[in-house]
PDB file of C-alpha atoms in Angstrom:
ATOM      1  CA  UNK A   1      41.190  60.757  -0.708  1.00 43.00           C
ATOM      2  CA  UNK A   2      41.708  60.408  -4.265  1.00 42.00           C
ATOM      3  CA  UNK A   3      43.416  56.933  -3.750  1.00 45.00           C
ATOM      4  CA  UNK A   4      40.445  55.571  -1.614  1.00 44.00           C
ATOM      5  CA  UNK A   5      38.138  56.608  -4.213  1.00 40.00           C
ATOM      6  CA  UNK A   6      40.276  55.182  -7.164  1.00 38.00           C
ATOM      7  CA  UNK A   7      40.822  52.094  -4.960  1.00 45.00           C
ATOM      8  CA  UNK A   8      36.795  52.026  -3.834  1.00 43.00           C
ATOM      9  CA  UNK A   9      35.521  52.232  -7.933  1.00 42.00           C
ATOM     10  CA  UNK A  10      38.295  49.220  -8.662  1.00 39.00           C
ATOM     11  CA  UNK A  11      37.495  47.180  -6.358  1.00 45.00           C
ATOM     12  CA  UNK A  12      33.434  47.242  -7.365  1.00 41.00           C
ATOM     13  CA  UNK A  13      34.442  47.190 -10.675  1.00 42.00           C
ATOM     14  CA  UNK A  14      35.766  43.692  -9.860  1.00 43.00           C
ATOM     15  CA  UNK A  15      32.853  42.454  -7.943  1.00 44.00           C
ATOM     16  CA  UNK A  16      30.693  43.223 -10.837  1.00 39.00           C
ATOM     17  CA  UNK A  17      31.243  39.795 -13.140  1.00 46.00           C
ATOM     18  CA  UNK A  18      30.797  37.954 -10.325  1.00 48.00           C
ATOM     19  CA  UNK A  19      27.015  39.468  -9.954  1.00 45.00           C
ATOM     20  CA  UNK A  20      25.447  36.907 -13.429  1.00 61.00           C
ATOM     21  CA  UNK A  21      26.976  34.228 -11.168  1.00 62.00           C
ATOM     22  CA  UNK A  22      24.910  34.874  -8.034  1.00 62.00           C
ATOM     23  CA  UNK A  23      22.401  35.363 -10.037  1.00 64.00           C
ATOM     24  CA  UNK A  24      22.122  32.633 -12.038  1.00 56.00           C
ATOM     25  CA  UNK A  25      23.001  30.450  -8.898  1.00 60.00           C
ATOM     26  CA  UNK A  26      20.261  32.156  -7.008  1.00 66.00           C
ATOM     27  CA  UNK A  27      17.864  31.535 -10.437  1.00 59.00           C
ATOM     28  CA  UNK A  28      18.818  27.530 -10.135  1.00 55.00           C
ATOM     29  CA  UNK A  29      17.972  27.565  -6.261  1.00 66.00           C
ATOM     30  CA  UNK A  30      15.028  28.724  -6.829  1.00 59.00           C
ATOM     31  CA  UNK A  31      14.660  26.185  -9.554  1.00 50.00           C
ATOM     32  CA  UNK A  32      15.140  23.470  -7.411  1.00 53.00           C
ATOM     33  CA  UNK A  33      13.440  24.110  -4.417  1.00 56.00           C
ATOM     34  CA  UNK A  34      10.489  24.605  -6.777  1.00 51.00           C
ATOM     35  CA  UNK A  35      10.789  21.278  -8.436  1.00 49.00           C
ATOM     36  CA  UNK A  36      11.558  19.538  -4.794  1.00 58.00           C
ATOM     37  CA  UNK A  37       7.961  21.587  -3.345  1.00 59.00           C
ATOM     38  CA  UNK A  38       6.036  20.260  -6.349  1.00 77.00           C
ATOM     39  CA  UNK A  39       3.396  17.905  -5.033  1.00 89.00           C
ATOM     40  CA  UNK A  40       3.455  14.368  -5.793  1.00 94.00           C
ATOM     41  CA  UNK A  41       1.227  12.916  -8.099  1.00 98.00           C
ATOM     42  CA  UNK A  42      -0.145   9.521  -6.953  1.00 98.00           C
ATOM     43  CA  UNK A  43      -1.781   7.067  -9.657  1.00 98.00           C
ATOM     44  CA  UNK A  44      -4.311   4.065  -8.312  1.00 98.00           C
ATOM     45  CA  UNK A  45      -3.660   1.166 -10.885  1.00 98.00           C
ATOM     46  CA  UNK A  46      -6.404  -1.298  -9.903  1.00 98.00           C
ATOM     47  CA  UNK A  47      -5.194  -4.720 -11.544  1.00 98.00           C
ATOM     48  CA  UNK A  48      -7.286  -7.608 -13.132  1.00 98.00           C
ATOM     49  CA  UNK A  49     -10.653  -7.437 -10.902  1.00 98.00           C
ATOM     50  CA  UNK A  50     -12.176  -9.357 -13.689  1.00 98.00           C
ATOM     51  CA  UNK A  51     -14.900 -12.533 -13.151  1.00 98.00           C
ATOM     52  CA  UNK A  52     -12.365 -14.963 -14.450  1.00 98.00           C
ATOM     53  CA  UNK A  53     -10.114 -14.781 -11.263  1.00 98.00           C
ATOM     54  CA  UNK A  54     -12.920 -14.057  -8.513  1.00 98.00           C
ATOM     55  CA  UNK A  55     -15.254 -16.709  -6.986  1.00 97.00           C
ATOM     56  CA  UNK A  56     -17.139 -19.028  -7.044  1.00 96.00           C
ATOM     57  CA  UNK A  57     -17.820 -19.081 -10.913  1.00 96.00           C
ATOM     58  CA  UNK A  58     -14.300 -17.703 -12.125  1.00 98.00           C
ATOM     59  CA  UNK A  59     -12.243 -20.259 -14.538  1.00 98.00           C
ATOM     60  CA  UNK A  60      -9.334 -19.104 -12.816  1.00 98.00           C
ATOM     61  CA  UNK A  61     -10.423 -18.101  -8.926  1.00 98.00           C
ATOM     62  CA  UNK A  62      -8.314 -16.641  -6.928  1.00 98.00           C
ATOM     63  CA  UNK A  63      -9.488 -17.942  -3.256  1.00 97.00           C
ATOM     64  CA  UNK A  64     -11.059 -14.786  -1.383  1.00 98.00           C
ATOM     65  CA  UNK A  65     -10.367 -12.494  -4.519  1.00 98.00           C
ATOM     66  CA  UNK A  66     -14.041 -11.145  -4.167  1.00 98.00           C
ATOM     67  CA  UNK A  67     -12.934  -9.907  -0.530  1.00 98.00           C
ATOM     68  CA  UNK A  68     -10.555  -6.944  -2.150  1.00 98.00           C
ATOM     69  CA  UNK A  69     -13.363  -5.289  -3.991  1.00 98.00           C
ATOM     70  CA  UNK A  70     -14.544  -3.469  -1.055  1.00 98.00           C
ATOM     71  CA  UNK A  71     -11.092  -2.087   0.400  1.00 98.00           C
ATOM     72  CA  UNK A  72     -10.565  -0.880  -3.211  1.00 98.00           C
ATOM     73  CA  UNK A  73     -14.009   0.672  -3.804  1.00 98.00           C
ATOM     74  CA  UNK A  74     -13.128   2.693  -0.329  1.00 98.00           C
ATOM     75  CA  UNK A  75      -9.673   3.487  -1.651  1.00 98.00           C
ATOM     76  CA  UNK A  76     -10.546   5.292  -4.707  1.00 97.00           C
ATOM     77  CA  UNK A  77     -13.957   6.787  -2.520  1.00 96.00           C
ATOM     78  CA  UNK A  78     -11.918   8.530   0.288  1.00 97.00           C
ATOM     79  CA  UNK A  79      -8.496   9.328  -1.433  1.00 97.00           C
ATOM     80  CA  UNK A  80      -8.236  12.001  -4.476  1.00 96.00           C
ATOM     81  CA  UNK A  81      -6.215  10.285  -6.914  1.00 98.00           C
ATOM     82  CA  UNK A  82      -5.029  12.238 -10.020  1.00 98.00           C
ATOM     83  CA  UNK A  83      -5.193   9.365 -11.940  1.00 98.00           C
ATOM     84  CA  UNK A  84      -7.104   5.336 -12.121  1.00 98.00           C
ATOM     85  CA  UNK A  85      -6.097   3.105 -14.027  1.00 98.00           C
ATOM     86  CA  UNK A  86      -7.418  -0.334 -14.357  1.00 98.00           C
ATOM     87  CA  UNK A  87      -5.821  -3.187 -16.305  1.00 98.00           C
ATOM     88  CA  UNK A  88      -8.189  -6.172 -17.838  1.00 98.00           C
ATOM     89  CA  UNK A  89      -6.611  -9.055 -19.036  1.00 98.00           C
ATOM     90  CA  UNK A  90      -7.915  -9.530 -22.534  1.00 98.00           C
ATOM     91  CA  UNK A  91      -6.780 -12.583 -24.310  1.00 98.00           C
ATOM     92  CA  UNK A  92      -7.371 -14.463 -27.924  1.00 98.00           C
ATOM     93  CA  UNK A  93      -8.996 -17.701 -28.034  1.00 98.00           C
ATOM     94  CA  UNK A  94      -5.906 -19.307 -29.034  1.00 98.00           C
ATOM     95  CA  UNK A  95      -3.485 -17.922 -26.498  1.00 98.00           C
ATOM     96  CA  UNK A  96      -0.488 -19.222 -25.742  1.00 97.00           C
ATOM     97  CA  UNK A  97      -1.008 -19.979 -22.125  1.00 98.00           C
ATOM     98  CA  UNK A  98      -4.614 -22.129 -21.865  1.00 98.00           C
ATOM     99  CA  UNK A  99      -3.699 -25.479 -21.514  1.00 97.00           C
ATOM    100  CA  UNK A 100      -6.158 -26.706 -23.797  1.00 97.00           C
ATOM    101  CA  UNK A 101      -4.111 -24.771 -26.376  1.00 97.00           C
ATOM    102  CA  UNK A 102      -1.112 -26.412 -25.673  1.00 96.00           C
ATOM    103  CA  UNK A 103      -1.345 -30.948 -26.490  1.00 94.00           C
ATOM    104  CA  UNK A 104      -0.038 -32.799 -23.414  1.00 94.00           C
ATOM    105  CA  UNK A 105       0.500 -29.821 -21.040  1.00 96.00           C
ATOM    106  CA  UNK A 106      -0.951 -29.917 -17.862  1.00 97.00           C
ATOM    107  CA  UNK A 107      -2.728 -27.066 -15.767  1.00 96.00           C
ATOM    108  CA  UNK A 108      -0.337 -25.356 -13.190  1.00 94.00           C
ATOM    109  CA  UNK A 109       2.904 -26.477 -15.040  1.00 96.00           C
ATOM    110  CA  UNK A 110       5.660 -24.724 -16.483  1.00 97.00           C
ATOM    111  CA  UNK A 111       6.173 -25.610 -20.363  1.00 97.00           C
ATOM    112  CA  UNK A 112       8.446 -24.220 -22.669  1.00 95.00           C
ATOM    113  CA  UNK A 113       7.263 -21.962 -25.386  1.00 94.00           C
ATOM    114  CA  UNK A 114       8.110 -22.262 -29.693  1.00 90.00           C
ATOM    115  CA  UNK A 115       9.979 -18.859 -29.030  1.00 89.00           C
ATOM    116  CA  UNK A 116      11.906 -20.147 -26.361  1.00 93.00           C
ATOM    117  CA  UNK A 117       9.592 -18.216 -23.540  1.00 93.00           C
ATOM    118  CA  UNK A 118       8.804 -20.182 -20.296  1.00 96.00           C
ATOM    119  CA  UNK A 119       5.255 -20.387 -19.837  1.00 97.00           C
ATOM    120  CA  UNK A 120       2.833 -21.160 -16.763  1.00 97.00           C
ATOM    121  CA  UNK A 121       0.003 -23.391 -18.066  1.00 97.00           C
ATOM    122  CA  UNK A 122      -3.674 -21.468 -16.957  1.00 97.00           C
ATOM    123  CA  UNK A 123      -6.956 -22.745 -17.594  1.00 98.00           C
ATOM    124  CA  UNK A 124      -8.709 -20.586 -20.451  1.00 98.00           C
ATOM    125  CA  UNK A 125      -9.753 -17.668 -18.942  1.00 98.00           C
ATOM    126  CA  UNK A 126     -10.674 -14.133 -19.613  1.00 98.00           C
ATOM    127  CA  UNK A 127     -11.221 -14.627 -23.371  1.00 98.00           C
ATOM    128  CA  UNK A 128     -11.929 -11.298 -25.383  1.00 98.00           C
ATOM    129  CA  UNK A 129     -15.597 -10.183 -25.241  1.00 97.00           C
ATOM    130  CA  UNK A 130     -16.657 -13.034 -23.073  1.00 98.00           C
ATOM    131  CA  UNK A 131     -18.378 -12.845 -19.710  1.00 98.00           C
ATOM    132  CA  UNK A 132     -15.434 -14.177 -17.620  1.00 98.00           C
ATOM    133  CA  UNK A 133     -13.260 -11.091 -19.081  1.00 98.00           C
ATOM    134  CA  UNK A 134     -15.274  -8.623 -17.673  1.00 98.00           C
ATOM    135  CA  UNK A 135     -14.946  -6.331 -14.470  1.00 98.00           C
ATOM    136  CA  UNK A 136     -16.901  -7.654 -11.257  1.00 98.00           C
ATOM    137  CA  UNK A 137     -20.393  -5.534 -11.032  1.00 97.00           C
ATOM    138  CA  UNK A 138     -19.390  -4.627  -7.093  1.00 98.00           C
ATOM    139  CA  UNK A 139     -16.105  -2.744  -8.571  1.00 98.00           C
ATOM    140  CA  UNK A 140     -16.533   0.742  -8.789  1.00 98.00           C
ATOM    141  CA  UNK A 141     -15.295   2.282 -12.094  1.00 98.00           C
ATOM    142  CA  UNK A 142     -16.308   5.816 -13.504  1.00 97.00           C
ATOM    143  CA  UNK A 143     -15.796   7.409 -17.175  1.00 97.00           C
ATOM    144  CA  UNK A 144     -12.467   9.010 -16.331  1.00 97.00           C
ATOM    145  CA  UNK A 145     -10.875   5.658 -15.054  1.00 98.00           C
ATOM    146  CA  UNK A 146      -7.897   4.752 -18.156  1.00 98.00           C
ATOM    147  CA  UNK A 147      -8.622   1.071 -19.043  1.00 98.00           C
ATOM    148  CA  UNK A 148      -5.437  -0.736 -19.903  1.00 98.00           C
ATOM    149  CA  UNK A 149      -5.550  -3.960 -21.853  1.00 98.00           C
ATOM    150  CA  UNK A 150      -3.412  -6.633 -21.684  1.00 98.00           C
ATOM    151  CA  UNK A 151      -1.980 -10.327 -22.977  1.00 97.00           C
ATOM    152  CA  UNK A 152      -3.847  -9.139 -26.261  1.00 97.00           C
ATOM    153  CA  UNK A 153      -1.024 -11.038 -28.329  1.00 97.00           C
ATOM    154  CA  UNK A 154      -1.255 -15.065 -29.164  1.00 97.00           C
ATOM    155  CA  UNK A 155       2.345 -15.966 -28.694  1.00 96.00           C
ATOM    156  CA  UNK A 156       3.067 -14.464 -25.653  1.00 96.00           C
ATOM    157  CA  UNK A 157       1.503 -13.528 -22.455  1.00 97.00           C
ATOM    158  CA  UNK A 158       1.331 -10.212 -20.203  1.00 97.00           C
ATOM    159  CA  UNK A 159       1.357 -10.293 -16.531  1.00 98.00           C
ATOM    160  CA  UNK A 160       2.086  -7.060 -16.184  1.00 98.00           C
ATOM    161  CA  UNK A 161      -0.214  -4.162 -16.668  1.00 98.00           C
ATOM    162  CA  UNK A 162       2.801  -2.357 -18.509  1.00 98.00           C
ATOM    163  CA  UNK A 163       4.982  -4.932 -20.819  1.00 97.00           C
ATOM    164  CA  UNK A 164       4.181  -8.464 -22.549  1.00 96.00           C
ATOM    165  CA  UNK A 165       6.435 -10.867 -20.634  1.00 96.00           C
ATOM    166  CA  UNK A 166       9.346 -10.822 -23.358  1.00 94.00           C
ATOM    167  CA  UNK A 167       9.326  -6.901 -22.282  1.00 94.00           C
ATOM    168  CA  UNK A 168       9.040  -6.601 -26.303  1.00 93.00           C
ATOM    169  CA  UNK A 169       6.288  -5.024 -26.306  1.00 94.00           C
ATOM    170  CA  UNK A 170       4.528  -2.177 -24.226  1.00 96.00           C
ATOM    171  CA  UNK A 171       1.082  -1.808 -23.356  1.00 97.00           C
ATOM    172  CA  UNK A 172      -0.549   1.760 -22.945  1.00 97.00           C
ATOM    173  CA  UNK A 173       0.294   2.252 -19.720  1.00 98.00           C
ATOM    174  CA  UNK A 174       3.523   3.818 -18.663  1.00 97.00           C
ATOM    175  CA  UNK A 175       2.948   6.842 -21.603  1.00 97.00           C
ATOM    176  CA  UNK A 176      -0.841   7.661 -19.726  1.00 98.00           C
ATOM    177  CA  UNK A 177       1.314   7.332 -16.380  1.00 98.00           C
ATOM    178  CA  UNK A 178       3.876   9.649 -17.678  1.00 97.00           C
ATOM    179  CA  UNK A 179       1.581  11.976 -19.713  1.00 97.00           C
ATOM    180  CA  UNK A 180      -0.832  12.879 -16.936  1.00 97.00           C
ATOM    181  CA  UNK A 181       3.290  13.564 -15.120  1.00 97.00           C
ATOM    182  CA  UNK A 182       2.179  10.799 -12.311  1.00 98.00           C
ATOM    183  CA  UNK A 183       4.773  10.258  -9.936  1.00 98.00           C
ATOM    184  CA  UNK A 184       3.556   7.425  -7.519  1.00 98.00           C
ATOM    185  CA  UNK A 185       1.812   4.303  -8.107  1.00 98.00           C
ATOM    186  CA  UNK A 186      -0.548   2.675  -5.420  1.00 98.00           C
ATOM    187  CA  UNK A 187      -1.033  -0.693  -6.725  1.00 99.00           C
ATOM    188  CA  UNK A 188      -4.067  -3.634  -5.231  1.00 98.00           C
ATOM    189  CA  UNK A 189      -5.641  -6.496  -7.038  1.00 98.00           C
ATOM    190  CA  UNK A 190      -5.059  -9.942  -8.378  1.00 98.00           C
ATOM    191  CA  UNK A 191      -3.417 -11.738  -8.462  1.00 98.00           C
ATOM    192  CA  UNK A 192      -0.503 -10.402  -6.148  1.00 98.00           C
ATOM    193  CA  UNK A 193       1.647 -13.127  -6.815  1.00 98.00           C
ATOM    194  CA  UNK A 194       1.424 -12.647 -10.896  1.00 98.00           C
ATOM    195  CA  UNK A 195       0.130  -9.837 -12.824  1.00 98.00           C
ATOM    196  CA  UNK A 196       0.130  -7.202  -9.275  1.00 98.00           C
ATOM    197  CA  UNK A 197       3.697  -7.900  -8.758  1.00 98.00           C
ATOM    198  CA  UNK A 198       5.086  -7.914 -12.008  1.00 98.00           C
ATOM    199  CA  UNK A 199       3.116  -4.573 -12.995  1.00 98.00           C
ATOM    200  CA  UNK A 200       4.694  -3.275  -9.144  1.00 98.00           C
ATOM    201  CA  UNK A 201       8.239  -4.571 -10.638  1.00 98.00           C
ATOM    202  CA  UNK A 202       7.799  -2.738 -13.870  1.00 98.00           C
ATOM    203  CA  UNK A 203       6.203   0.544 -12.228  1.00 98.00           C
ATOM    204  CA  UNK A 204       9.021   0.918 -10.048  1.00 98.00           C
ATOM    205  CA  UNK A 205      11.690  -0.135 -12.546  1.00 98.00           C
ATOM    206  CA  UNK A 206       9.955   3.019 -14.680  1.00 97.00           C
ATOM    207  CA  UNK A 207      10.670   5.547 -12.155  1.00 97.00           C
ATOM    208  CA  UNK A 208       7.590   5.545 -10.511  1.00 98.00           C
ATOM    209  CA  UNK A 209       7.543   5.363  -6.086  1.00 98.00           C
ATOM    210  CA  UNK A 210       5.710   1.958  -6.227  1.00 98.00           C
ATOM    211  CA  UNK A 211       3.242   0.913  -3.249  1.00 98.00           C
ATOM    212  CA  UNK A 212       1.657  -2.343  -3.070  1.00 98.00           C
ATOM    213  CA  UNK A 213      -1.719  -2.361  -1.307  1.00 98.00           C
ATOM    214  CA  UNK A 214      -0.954  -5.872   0.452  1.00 98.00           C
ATOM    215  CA  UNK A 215      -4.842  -6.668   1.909  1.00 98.00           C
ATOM    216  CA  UNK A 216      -6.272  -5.232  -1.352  1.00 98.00           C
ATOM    217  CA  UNK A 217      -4.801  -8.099  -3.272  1.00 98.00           C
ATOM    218  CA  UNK A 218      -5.023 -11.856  -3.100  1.00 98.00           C
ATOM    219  CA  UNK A 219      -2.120 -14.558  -4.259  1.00 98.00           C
ATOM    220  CA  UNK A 220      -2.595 -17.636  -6.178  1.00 97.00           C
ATOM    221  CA  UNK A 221      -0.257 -20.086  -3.986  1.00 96.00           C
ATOM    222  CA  UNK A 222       1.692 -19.381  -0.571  1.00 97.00           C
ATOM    223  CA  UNK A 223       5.430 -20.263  -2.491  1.00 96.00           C
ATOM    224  CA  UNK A 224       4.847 -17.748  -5.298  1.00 97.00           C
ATOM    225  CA  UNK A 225       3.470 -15.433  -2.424  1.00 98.00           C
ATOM    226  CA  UNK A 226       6.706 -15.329  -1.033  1.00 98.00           C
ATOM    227  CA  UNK A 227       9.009 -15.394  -3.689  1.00 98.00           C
ATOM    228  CA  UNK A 228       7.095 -12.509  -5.202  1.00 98.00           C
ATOM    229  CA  UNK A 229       7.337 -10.526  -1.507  1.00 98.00           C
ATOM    230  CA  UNK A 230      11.331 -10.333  -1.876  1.00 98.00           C
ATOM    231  CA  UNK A 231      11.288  -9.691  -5.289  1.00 98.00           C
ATOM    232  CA  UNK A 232       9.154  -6.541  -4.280  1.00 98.00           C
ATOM    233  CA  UNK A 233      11.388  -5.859  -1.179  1.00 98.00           C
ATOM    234  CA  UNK A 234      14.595  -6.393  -2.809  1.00 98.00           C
ATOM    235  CA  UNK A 235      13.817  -4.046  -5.981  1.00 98.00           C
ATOM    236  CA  UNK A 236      12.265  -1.120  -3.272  1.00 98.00           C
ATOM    237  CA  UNK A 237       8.351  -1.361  -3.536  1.00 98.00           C
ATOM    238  CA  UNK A 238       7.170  -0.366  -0.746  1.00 98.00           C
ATOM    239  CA  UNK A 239       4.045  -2.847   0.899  1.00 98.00           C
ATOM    240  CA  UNK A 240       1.414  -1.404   2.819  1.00 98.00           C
ATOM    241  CA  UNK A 241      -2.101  -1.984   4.220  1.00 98.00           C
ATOM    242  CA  UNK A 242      -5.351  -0.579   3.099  1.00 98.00           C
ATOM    243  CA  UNK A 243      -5.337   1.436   6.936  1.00 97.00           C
ATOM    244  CA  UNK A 244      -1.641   2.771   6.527  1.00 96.00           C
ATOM    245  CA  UNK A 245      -2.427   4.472   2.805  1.00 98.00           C
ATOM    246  CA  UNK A 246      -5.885   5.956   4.213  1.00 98.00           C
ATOM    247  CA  UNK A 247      -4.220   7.587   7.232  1.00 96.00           C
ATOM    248  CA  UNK A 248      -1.062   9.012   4.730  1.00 95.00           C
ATOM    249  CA  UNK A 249      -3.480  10.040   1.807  1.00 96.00           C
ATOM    250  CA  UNK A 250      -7.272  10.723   2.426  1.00 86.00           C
ATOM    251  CA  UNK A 251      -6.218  13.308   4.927  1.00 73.00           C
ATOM    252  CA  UNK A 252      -4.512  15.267   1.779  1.00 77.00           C
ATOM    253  CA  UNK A 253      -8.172  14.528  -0.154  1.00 63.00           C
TER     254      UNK A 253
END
C-alpha cells in the first residue's frame, strides 16, 4: 500500500511543472481565437469625385464619371462603414504636371521630370481653392467623413490617396486607416485607371484587404484600363461590383 501511495504522490509531483505549460498554452488559444473572432473593420475611401474630372464642364472629364456618384451615395447609405475617407486632389498653380507648366510638352504625353520622375502631361486641373477642385454637389459627404489631400507638392505629383508618386512622401491617410485599427478598404471613384488604382496598390501593399468597387469608378483610356486591371489582379485586390459588396455588407449594417 505504502508503495502505491509513495509511487501515486511521485508521479503527481511530476505532472505538476507541466501544469504553467497547459496553461499558458490554453491562455495563447484563447488569445488567438479571440484575435481570429474579432470583426473586421471595413474603411470606404471614396477617391477624387471632384468637378475637375466629371462632366461636361470638368478640365479634366472623365467620360461618364458623373454616373458613379449615385452607386457611391447608396454605398455609404445602406452599408455601416467604420470609417470614410475621401481624397481631393489639391494642387499648386505651378504643378509639375499641367502642361502649360511645362514649355513644349504636349497634353496626354509622357515627359521626363528635373528630378528624374516620369510624368503624364494633364491639363490644369483641380487647382487649390478653385471651383474645379471641389467635391460634386450630388456626392454625399457628412462631418465625420476624413478628407485626405493630395498632389499638394510642386515637384511631384500624387495619384494615390496614400503616397506622392516618388513614395517619398506620405499623405494622411494610412495613420487615420491604421488609427481608427481599419482592416479592409472598399475603394470606387476616379479615375480607376490613375489615382483609384494606385491608392488600391498602396492600400493593399499596407496590409489592408483591398476591394475595388469596379462600376463605382470610371477609367481615363481602355489601354491604361487594362494594364491597371492586372496590376490589381496580380498584386491580390480583389474587384467587385456595386451589387456583390451590398449583398456581402449591408446585410451586416
Amino acid at each position: 500500500f505504502m508503495r502505491c501511495l509513495f509511487r501515486h504522490t511521485w508521479d503527481t509531483s511530476r505532472r505538476l511543472p507541466s501544469l504553467p505549460r497547459a496553461a499558458a498554452a490554453a491562455a495563447w488559444r484563447a488569445v488567438h481565437m479571440e484575435a481570429k473572432a474579432a470583426p473586421a473593420r471595413r474603411a470606404f475611401l471614396i477617391i477624387d469625385v471632384q468637378n475637375d474630372f466629371l462632366p461636361p464642364n470638368g478640365s479634366l472629364k472623365v467620360e461618364e464619371g458623373d454616373k458613379i456618384i449615385p452607386l457611391i451615395n447608396k454605398l455609404r447609405k445602406d452599408i455601416e462603414w467604420d470609417l470614410v475617407c475621401v481624397s481631393q486632389d489639391w494642387h499648386p498653380k505651378d504643378h509639375c504636371s499641367f502642361v502649360e507648366n511645362n514649355k513644349g510638352a504636349e497634353v496626354l504625353t509622357v515627359i521626363e521630370l528635373e528630378s528624374g520622375l516620369k510624368q503624364m502631361m494633364w491639363p490644369t486641373h483641380c487647382v487649390q481653392g478653385s471651383k474645379g477642385a471641389e467635391f460634386h454637389k450630388e456626392l454625399v459627404l457628412e462631418e465625420t467623413d476624413k478628407i485626405v489631400k493630395k498632389g499638394t507638392h510642386q515637384e511631384v505629383d500624387s495619384y494615390s490617396a496614400f503616397f506622392d508618386n516618388d513614395k517619398k512622401t506620405s499623405t494622411e491617410m494610412n495613420s487615420i486607416l491604421s488609427k481608427e485599427k481599419i482592416t479592409e478598404c472598399y475603394i470606387a471613384g476616379l479615375a480607376y485607371d490613375y489615382c483609384v488604382g494606385f491608392s488600391a496598390l498602396d492600400s493593399k501593399a499596407a496590409g489592408f484587404k483591398t476591394t475595388v468597387i469596379s462600376d463605382a469608378c470610371r477609367a481615363v483610356a481602355p489601354d491604361s484600363e487594362k494594364s491597371m486591371s492586372k496590376s490589381l489582379a496580380d498584386a491580390g485586390v480583389s474587384l467587385q461590383t456595386t451589387e456583390d459588396v451590398l449583398k456581402a455588407l449591408a446585410s451586416q449594417s
